[in-house]
Coordinates of C-alpha atoms and ligand atoms in Angstrom, one line a residue:
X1252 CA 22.5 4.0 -21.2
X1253 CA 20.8 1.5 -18.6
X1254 CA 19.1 2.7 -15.4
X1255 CA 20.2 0.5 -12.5
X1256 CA 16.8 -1.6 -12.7
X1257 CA 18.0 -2.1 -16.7
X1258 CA 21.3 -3.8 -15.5
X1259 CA 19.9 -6.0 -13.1
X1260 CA 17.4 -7.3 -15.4
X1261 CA 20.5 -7.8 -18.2
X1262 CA 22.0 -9.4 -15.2
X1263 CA 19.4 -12.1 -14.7
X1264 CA 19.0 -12.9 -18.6
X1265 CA 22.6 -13.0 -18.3
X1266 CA 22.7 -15.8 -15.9
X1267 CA 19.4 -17.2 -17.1
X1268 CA 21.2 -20.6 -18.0
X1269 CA 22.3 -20.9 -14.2
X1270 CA 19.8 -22.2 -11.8
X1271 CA 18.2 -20.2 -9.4
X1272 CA 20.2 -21.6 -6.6
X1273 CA 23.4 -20.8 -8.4
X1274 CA 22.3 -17.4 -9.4
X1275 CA 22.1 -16.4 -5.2
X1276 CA 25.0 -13.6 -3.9
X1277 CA 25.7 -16.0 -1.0
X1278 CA 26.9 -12.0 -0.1
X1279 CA 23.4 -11.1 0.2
X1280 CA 21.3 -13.3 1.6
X1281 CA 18.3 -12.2 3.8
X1282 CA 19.3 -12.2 7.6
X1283 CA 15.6 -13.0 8.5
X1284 CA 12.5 -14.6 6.1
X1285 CA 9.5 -14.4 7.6
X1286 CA 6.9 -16.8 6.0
X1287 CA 3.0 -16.7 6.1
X1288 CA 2.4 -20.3 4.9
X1289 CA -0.7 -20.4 3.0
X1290 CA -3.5 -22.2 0.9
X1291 CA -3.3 -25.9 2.9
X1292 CA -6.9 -25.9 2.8
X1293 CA -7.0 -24.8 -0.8
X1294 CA -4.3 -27.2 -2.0
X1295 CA -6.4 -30.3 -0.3
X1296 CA -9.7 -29.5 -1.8
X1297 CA -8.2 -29.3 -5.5
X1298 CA -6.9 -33.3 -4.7
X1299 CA -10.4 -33.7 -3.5
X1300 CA -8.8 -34.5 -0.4
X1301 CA -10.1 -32.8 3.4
X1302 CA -8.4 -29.7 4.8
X1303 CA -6.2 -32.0 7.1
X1304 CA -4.3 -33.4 4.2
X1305 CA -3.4 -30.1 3.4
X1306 CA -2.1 -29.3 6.5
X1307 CA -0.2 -32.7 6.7
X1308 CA 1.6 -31.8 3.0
X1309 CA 2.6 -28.3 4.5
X1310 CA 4.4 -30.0 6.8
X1311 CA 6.3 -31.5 4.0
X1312 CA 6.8 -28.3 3.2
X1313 CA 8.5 -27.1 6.4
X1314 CA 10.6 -29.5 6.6
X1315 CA 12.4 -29.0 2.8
X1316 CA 12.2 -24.7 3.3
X1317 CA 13.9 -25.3 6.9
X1318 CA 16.8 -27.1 5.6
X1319 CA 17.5 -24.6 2.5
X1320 CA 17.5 -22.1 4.7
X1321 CA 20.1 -24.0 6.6
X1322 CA 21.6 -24.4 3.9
X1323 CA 21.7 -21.2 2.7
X1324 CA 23.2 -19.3 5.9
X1325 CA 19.8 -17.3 6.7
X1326 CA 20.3 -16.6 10.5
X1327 CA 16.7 -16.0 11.3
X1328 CA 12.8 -18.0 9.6
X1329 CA 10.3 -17.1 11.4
X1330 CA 6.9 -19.8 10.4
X1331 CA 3.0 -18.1 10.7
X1332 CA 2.1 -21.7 11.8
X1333 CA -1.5 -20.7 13.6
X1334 CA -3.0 -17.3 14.2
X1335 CA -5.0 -16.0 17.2
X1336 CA -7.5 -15.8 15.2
X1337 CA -6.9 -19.3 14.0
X1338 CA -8.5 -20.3 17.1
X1339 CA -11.7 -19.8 15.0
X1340 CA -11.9 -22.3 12.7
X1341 CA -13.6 -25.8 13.3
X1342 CA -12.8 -27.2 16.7
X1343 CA -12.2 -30.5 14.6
X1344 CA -9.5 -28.4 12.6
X1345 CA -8.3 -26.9 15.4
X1346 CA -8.1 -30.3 17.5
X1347 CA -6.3 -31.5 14.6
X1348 CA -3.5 -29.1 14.2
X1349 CA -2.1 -29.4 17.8
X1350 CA -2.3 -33.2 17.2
X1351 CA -0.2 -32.4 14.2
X1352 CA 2.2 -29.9 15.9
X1353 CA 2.9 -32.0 18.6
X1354 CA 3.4 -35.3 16.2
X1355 CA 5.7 -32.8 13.6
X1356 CA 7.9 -31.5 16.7
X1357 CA 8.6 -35.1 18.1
X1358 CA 9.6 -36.2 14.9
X1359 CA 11.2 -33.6 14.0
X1360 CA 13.5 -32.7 16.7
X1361 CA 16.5 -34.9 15.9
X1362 CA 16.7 -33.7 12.3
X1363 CA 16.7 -30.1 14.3
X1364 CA 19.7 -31.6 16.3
X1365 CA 21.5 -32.6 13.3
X1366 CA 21.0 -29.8 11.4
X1367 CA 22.4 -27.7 14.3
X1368 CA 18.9 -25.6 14.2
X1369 CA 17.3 -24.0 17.2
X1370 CA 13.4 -23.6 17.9
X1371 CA 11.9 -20.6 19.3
X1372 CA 8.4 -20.6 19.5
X1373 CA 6.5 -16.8 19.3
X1374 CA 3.1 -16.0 20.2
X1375 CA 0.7 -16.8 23.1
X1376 CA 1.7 -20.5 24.4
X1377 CA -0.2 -20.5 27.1
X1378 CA -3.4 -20.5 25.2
X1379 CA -1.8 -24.1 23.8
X1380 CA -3.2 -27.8 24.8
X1381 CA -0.5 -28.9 27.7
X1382 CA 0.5 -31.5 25.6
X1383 CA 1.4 -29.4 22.9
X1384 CA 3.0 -26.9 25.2
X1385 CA 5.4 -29.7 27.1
X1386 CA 6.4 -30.8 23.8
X1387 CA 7.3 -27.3 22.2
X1388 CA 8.9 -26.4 25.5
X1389 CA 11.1 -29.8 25.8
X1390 CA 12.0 -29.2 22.2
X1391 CA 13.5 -25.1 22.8
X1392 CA 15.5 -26.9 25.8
X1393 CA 16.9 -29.4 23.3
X1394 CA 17.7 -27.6 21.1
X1395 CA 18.9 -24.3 22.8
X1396 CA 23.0 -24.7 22.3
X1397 CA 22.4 -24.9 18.6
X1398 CA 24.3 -22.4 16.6
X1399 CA 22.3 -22.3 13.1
X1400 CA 19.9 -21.1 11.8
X1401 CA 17.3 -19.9 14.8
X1402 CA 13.8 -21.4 13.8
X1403 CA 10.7 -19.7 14.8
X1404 CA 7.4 -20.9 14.6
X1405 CA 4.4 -18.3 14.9
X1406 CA 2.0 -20.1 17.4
X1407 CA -1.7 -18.5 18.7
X1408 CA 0.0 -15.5 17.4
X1409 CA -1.3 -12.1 16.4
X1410 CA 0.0 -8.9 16.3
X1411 CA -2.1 -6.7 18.0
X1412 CA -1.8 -9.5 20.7
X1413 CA 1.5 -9.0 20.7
X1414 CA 1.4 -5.3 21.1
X1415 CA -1.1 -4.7 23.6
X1416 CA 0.8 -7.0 26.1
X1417 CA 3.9 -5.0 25.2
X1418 CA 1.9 -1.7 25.8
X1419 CA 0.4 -3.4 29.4
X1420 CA 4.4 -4.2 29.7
X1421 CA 5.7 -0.7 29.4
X1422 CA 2.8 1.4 31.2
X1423 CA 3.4 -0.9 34.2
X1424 CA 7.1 -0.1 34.2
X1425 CA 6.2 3.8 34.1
X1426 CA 3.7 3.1 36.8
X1427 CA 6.4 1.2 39.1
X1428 CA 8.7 4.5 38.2
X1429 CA 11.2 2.0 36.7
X1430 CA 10.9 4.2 33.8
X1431 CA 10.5 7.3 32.3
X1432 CA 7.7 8.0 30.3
X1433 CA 10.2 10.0 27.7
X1434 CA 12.5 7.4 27.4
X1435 CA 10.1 5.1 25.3
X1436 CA 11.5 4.8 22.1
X1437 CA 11.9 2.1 19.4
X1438 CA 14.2 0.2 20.7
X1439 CA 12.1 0.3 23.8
X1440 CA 8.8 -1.5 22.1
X1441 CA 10.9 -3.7 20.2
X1442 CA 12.3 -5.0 23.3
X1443 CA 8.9 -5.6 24.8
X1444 CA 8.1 -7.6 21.5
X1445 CA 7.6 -11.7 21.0
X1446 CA 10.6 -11.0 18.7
X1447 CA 12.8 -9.2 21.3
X1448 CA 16.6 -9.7 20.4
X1449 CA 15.6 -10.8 16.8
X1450 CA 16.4 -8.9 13.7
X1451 CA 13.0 -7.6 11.9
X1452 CA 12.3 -9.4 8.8
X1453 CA 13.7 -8.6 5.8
X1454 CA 11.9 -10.6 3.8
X1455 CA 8.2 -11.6 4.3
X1456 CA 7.3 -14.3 1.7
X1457 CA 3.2 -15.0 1.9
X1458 CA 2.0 -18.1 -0.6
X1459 CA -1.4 -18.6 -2.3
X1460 CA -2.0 -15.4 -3.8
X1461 CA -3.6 -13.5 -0.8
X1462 CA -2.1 -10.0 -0.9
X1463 CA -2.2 -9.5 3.1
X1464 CA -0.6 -9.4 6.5
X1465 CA -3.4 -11.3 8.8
X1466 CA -2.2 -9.9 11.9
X1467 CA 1.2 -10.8 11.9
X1468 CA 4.7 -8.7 12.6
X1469 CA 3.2 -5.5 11.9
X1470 CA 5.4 -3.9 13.8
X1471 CA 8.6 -5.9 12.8
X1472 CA 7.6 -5.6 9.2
X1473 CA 8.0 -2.0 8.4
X1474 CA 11.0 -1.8 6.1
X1475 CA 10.2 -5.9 5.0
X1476 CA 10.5 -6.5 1.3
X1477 CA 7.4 -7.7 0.3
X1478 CA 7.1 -11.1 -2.0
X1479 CA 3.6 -13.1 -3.2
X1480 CA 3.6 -15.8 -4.8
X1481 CA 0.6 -17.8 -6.4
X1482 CA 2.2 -20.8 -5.4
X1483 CA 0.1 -23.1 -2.1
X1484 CA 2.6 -23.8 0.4
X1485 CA 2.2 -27.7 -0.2
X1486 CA 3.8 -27.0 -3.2
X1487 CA 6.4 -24.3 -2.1
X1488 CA 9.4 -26.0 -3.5
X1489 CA 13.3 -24.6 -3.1
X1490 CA 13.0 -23.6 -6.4
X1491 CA 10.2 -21.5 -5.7
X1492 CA 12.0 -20.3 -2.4
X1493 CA 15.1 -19.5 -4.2
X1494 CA 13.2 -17.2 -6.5
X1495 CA 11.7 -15.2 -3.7
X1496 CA 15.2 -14.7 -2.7
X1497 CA 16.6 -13.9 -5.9
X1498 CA 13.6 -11.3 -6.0
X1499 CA 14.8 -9.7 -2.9
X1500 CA 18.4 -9.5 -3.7
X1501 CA 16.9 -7.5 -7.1
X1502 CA 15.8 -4.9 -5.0
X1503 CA 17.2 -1.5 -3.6
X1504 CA 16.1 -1.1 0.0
X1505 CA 16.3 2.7 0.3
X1506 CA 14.6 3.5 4.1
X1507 CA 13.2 6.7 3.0
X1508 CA 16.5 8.2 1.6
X1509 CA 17.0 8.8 -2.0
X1510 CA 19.0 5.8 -4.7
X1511 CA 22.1 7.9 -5.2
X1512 CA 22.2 8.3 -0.8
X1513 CA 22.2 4.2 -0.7
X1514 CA 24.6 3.0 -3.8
Ligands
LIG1785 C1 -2.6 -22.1 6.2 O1 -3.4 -22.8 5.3 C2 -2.4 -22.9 7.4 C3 -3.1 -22.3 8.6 C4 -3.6 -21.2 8.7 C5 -3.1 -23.1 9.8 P1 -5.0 -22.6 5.3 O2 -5.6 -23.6 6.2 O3 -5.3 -21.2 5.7 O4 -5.4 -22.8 3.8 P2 -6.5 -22.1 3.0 O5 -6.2 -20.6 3.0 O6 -7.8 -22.4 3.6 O7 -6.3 -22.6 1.6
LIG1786 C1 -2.7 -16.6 8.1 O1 -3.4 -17.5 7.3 C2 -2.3 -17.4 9.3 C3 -1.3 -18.5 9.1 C4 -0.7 -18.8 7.9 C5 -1.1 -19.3 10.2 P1 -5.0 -17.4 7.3 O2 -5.5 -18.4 6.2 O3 -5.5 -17.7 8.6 O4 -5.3 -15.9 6.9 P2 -6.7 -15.2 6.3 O5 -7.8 -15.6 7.3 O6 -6.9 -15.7 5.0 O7 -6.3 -13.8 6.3
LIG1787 MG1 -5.6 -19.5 4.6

């Protein structure tokens, strides 16, 4: 007799002669895939090329995910583009990364339109070049009445950043009396989250082999199916993002309750 896990691996040998896009349950998909896009740096240096190119190639990147994901129906991909702690590295990185970010969203805006995709940006914007701001802020107006998939880029984001200005948020409501100190529940932090009004993850994808979170969605991603992949993101094709999936939809989420409770 097969356990469960048994059948679904007869299941993909089954289909093994299907491609991984066809083997999908368009039934299943993820609502929202977060991505922590990795291993730019890494990628460049095996090309003996500088970091930059990298970054450039990961834009490539973007681009192809973004429209599978389209594609595919997901409501919700949320980008790690640049980390608080991001702000870190080189100023000559850094310089050229909201060069980039500005370049990428100009030119990138009418395929957005097209595509019928809206941009929400997460994160501290503020902390941003102007220019880069303007640009980022023109492109949400844009593209604001589109009903697709909602496209959210991770920007001077963190965490804990994230969390301590919800904390400030809440205590100052308490502290007006425009709340009770007992009614802080879940729903409550979410709300005061970047991600307020978003679904949490239910599937974080991180490239280039490192096994960890770097400060992001650590509230959001407590039920999150986990998936690493080897793979740089330069060279994250839709194959590659189609077998994350396919990973995903292998899996029984259970939220603390037993397998015989969920099937
Ligand atoms: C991810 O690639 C992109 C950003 C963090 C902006 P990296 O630049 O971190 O690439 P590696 O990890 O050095 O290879
Ligand atoms: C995480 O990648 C941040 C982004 C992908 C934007 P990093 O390359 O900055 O993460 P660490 O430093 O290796 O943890
Ligand atoms: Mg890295």
């Amino acid at each position: 007799m097969f356990t469960s896990l048994d059948v679904r691996k007869e299941y993909v040998i089954f289909v093994n002669d299907m491609s991984y896009k066809e083997q999908i349950q368009i039934d299943r998909i993820p609502r929202h895939v977060a991505i922590i896009m990795d291993g730019n740096g890494r990628w460049a240096k095996r090309q003996g090329l500088a970091r930059m190119f990298g970054h450039r190639q990961g834009v490539e990147t973007v681009h192809r995910i973004t429209e599978v994901a389209a594609e595919l129906g997901i409501a919700y991909l949320t980008l790690y583009a640049f980390s608080t702690e991001n702000w870190n590295r080189p100023k000559e990185e850094v310089d050229a990364l909201m060069s980039l970010l500005v370049d990428t969203i100009a030119k990138e805006t009418p395929t957005l339109m097209k595509n019928n995709i809206r941009l929400l940006t997460i994160g501290d914007l503020d902390r941003l070049p102007e220019g880069t701001q303007m640009r980022f802020r023109a492109c949400i107006e844009e593209t604001s009445g589109n009903t697709g998939l909602n496209l959210v880029i991770a920007l001077s984001y963190s965490a804990r950043w994230e969390i301590i200005r919800a904390t400030k948020e809440i205590a100052s409501l308490v502290l007006q009396s425009e709340m009770l100190l007992e009614d802080i529940n879940e729903e409550t932090i979410s709300a005061h989250l970047t991600t307020a009004n978003m679904p949490d993850p239910d599937l974080l994808i991180r490239t280039s082999g490192e096994l960890r979170i770097s400060n992001f969605l650590l509230w959001q991603l407590a039920y999150s199916e986990m998936y690493f992949t080897d793979c740089l993101w330069p060279e994250f094709t839709a194959d590659e993002f189609y077998r994350a999936i396919l990973d995903y939809q292998r899996r029984e989420r259970r939220f603390g309750k037993t397998s015989e409770q969920v099937n």
